[in-house]
mmCIF file of C-alpha atoms in Angstrom:
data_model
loop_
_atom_site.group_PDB
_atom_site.id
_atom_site.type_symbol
_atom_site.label_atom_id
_atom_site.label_comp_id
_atom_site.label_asym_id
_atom_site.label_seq_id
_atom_site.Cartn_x
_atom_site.Cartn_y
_atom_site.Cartn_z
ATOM 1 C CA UNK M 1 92.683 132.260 147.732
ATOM 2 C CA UNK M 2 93.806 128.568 147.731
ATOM 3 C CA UNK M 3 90.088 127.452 147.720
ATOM 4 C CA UNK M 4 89.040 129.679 145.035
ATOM 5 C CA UNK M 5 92.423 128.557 142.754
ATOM 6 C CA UNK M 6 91.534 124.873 143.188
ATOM 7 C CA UNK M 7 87.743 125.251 142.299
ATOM 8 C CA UNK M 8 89.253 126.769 139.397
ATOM 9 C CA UNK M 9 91.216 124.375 138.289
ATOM 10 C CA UNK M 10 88.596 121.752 139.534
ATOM 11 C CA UNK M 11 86.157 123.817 136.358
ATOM 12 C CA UNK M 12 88.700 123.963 134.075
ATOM 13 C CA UNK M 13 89.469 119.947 134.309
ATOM 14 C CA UNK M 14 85.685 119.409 133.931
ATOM 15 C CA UNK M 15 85.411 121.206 130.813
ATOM 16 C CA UNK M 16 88.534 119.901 129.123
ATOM 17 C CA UNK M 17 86.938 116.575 129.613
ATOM 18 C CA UNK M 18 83.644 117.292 128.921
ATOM 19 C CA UNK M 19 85.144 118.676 125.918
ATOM 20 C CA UNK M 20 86.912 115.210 125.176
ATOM 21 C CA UNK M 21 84.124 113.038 125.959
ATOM 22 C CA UNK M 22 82.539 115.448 123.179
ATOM 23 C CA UNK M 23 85.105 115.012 120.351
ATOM 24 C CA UNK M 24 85.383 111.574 120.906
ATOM 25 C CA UNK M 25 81.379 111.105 120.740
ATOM 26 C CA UNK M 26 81.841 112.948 117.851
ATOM 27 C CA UNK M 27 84.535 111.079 115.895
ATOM 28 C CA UNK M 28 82.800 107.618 116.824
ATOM 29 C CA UNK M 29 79.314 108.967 115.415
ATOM 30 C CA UNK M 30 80.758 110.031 112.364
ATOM 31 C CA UNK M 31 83.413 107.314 112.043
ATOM 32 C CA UNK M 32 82.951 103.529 110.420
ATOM 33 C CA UNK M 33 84.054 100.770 112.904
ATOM 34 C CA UNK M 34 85.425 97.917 111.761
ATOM 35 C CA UNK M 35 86.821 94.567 113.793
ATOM 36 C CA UNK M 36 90.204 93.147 112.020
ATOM 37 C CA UNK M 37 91.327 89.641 111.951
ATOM 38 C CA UNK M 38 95.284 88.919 111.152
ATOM 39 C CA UNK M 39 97.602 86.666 110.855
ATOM 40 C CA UNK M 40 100.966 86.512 109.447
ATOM 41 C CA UNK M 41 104.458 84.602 109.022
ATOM 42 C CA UNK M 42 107.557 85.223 107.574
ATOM 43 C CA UNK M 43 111.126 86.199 108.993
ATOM 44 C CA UNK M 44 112.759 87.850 111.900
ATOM 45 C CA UNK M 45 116.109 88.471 113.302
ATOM 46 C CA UNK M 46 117.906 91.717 114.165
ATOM 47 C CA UNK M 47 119.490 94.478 112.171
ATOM 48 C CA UNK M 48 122.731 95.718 113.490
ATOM 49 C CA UNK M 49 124.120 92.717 114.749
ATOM 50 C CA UNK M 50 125.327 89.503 112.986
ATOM 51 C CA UNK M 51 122.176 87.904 113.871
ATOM 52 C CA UNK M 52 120.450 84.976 111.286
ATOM 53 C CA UNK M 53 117.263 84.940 110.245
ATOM 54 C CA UNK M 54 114.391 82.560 111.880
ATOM 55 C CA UNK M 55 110.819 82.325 111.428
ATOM 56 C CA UNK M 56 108.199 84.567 112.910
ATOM 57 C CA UNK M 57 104.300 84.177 113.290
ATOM 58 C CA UNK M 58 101.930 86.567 114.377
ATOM 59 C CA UNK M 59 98.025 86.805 115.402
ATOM 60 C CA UNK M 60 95.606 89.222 116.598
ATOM 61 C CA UNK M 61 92.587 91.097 116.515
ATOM 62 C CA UNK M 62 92.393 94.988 115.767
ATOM 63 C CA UNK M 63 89.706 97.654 115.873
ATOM 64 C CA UNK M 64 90.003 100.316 112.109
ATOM 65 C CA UNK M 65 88.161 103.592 112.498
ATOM 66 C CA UNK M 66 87.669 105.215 108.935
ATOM 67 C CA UNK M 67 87.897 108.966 108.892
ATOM 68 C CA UNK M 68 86.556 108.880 105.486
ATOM 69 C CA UNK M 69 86.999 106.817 102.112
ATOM 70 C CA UNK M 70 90.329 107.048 101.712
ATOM 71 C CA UNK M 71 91.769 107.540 105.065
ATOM 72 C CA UNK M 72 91.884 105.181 108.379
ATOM 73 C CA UNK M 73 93.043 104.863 112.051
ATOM 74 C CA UNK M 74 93.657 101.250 112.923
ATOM 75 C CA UNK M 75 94.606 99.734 116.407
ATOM 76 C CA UNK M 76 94.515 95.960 118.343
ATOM 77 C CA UNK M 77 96.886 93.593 120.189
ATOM 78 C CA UNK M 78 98.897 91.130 117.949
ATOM 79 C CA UNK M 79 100.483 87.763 119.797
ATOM 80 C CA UNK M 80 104.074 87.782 118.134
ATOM 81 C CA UNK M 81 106.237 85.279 118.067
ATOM 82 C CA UNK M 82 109.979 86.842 116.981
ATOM 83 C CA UNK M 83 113.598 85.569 118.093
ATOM 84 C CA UNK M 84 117.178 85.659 116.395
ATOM 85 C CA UNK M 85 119.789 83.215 116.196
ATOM 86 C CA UNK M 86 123.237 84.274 116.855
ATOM 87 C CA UNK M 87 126.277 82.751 114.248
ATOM 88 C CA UNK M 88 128.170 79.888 115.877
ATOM 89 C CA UNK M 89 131.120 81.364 117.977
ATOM 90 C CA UNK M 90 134.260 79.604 118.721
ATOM 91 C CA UNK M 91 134.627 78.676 122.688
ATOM 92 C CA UNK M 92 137.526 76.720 124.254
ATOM 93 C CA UNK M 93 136.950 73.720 125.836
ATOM 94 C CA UNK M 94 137.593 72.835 129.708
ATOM 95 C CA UNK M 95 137.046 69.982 132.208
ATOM 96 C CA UNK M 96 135.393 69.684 134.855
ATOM 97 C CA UNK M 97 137.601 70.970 136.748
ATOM 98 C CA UNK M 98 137.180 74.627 134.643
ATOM 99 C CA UNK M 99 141.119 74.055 133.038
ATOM 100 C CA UNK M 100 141.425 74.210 129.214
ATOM 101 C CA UNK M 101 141.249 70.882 127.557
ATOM 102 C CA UNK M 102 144.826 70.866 124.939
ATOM 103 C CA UNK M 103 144.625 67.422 122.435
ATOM 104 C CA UNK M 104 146.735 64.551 123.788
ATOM 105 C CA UNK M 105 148.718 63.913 120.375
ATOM 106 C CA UNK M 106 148.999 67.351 118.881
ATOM 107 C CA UNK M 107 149.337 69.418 122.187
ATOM 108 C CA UNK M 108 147.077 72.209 120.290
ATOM 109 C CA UNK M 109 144.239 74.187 122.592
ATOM 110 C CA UNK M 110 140.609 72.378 121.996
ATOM 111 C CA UNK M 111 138.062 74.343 120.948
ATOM 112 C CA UNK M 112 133.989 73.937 120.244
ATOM 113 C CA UNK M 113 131.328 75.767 117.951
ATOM 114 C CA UNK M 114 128.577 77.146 120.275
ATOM 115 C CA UNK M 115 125.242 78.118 118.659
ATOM 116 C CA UNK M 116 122.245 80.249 120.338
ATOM 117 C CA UNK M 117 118.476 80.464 119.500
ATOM 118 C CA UNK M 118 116.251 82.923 121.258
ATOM 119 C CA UNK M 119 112.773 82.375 121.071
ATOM 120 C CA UNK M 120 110.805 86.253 122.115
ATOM 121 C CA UNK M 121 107.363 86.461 122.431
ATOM 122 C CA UNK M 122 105.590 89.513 122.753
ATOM 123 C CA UNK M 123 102.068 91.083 122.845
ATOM 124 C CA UNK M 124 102.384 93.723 120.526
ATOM 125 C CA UNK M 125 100.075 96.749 120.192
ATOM 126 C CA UNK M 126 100.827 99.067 116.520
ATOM 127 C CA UNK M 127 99.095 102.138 116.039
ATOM 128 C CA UNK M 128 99.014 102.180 112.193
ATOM 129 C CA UNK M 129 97.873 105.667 109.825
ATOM 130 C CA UNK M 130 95.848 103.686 106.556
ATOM 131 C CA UNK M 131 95.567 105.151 103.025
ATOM 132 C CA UNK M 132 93.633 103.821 100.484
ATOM 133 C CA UNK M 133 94.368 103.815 96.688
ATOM 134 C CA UNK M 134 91.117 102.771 94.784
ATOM 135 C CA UNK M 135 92.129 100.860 91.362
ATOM 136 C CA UNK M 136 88.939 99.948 89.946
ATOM 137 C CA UNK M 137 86.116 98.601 92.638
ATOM 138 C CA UNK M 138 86.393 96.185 94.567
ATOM 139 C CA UNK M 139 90.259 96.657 94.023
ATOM 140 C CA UNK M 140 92.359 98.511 96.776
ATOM 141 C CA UNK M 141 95.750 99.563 97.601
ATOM 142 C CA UNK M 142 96.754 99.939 100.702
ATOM 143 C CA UNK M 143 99.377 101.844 102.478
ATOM 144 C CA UNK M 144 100.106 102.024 105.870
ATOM 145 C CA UNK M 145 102.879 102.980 108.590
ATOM 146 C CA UNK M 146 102.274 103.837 112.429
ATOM 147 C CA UNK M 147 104.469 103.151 115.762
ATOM 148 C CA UNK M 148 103.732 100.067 117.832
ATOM 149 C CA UNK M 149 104.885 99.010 121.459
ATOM 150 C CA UNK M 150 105.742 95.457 122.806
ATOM 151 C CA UNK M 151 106.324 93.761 125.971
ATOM 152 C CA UNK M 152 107.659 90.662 126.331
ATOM 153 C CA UNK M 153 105.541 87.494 127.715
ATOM 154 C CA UNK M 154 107.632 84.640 127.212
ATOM 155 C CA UNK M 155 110.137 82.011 125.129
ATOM 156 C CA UNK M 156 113.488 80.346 125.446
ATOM 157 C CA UNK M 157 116.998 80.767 124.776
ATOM 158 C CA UNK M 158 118.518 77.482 123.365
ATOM 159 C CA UNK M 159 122.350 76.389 123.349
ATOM 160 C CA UNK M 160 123.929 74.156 122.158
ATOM 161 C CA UNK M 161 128.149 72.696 122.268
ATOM 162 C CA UNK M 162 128.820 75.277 124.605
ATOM 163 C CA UNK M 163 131.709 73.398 125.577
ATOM 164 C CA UNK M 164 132.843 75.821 128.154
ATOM 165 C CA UNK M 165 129.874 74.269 130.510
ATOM 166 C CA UNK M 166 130.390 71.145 132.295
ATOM 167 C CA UNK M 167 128.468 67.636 132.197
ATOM 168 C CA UNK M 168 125.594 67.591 129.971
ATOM 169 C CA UNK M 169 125.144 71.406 129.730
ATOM 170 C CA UNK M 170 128.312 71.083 127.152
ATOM 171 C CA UNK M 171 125.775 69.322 124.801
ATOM 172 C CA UNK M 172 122.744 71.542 125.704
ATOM 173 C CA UNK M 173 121.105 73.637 127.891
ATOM 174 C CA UNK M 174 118.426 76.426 127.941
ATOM 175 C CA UNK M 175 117.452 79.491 129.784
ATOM 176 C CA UNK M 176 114.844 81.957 129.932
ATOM 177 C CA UNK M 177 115.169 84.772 126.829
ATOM 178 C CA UNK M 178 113.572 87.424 129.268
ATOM 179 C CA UNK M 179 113.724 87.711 133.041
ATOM 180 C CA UNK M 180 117.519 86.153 133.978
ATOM 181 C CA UNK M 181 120.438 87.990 134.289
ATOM 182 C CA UNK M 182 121.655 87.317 130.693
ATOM 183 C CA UNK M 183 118.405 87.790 129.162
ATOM 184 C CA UNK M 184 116.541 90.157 126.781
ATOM 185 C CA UNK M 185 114.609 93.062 128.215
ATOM 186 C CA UNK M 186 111.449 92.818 127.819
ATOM 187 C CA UNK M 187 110.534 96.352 126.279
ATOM 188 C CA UNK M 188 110.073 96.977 122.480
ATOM 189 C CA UNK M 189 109.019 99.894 120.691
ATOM 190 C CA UNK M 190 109.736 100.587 116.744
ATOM 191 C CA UNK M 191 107.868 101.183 113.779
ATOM 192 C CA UNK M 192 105.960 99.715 111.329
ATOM 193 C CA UNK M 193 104.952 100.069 107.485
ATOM 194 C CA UNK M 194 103.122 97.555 105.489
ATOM 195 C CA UNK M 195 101.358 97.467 101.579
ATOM 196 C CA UNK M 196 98.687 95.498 100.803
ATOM 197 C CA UNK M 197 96.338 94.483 98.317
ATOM 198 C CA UNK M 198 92.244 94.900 99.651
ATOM 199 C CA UNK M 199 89.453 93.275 97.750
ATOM 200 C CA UNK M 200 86.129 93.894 98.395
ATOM 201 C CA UNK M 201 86.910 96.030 101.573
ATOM 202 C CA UNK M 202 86.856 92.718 103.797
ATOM 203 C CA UNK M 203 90.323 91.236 102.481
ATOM 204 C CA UNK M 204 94.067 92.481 102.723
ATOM 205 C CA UNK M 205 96.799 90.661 101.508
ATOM 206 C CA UNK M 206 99.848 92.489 102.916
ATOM 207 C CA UNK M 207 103.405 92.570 103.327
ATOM 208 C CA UNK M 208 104.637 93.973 106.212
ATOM 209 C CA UNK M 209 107.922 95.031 107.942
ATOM 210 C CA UNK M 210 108.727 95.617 111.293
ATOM 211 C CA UNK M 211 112.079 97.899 112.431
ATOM 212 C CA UNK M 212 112.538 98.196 116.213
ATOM 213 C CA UNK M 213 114.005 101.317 118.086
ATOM 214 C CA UNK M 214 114.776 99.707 121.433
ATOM 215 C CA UNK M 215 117.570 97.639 122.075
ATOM 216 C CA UNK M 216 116.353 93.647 123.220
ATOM 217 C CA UNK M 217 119.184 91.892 123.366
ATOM 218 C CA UNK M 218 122.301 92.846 126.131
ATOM 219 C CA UNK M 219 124.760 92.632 122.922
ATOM 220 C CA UNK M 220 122.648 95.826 121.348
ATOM 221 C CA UNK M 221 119.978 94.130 118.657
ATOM 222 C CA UNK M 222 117.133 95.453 117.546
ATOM 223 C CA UNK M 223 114.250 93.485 116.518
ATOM 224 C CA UNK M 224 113.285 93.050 112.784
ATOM 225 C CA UNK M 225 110.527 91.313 111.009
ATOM 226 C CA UNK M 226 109.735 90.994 107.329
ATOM 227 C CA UNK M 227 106.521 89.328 106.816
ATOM 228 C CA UNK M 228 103.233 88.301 104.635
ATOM 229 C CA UNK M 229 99.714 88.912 106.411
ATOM 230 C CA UNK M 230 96.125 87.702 106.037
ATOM 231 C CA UNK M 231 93.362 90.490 107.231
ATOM 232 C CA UNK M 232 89.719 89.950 107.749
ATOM 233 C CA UNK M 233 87.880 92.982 108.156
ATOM 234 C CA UNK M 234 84.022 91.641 109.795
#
């Protein structure tokens, strides 16, 4: 009985994919391909902390299946360069010796200004749903909005007068923004919408915004980016 339930199943799986490998044929026969170029700067930071805003970059390459003249499925893997910088925060000072520092004259408490940049880099993959609004040819509207998931590859957290520290690590001293103990994590998923402006069906001027849904940093921010992009579709 076991045998003849597991050839069974065995059948079923082979149809289900045969049946896949058959829809997808299908889609890609009947589907125009297209290979995107983008790149793209403007402004990131996070939304539901305190956070300032710093600059962002992106570049990639993509891969645009058209279901039909109006309506398009577009994927690829973006290099993203995002980060926030935190508002300067009031610290204490102390000596070497880790005792608070008090002013020789006055008697008062010292204290600093410490300020933090984190610089997040990420390979970023969105999934974006494309509609197209035809003005008069070759003029376009686009509108798009999709999901997207990033990890993480790299950058630094700067910081500087952090006057809690001792020797030259009062003036400055970086870290890691993923990977250490008081780092980022290095997961990101959110969403994504963008408008743009397509002539000719080869070039989309675009801006773009990007909300994240995943908390980065360990104080609870969410990644943001508003931003202006430059598509080549070959």
């Amino acid at each position: 009985m076991t045998k003849r339930r597991n050839a069974k199943r065995n059948d079923a799986m082979k149809r289900l994919v045969f049946v896949l490998v058959l829809v997808a044929t299908g889609l890609t026969a009947n589907s125009q391909q297209n290979i995107l170029l983008r790149v793209g700067a403007g402004l990131t930071s996070h939304y539901d902390t305190h956070t300032k805003n710093m600059g962002t970059f992106c570049v990639g390459i993509g891969y645009e299946y058209e279901l039909s003249q109006k309506c398009s499925v577009s994927s690829g893997l973006l290099y993203f360069a995002k980060g926030w910088k935190e508002p300067d925060e009031v610290v204490p000072a102390r000596d070497d010796d880790g005792n608070f520092v008090f002013d020789t004259e006055t008697g008062k408490q010292v204290f600093g200004k410490k300020g933090v940049k984190s610089y997040a880099n990420y390979l970023q993959m969105p999934i974006m749903f494309n509609y197209y609004i035809r003005l008069s040819s070759p003029h376009y509207v686009s509108l798009s909005a999709g999901p997207y998931i990033a990890v993480g590859v790299g950058g630094k957290t700067e910081v500087y007068g952090d006057i809690e520290k001792q020797g030259a690590q009062r003036m400055y001293y970086e870290h890691n923004t993923f990977g250490d103990e008081v780092g980022a994590h290095r997961f990101d998923t959110g969403l994504s919408f963008a408008v743009g402006y397509e002539y000719d069906r080869h070039i989309n001027l675009g801006v773009n915004a990007d909300f994240g849904l995943a908390k980065v940093s360990r104080e609870g921010g969410k990644n943001r980016s508003f931003y202006l992009s430059f598509m080549y579709r070959l």
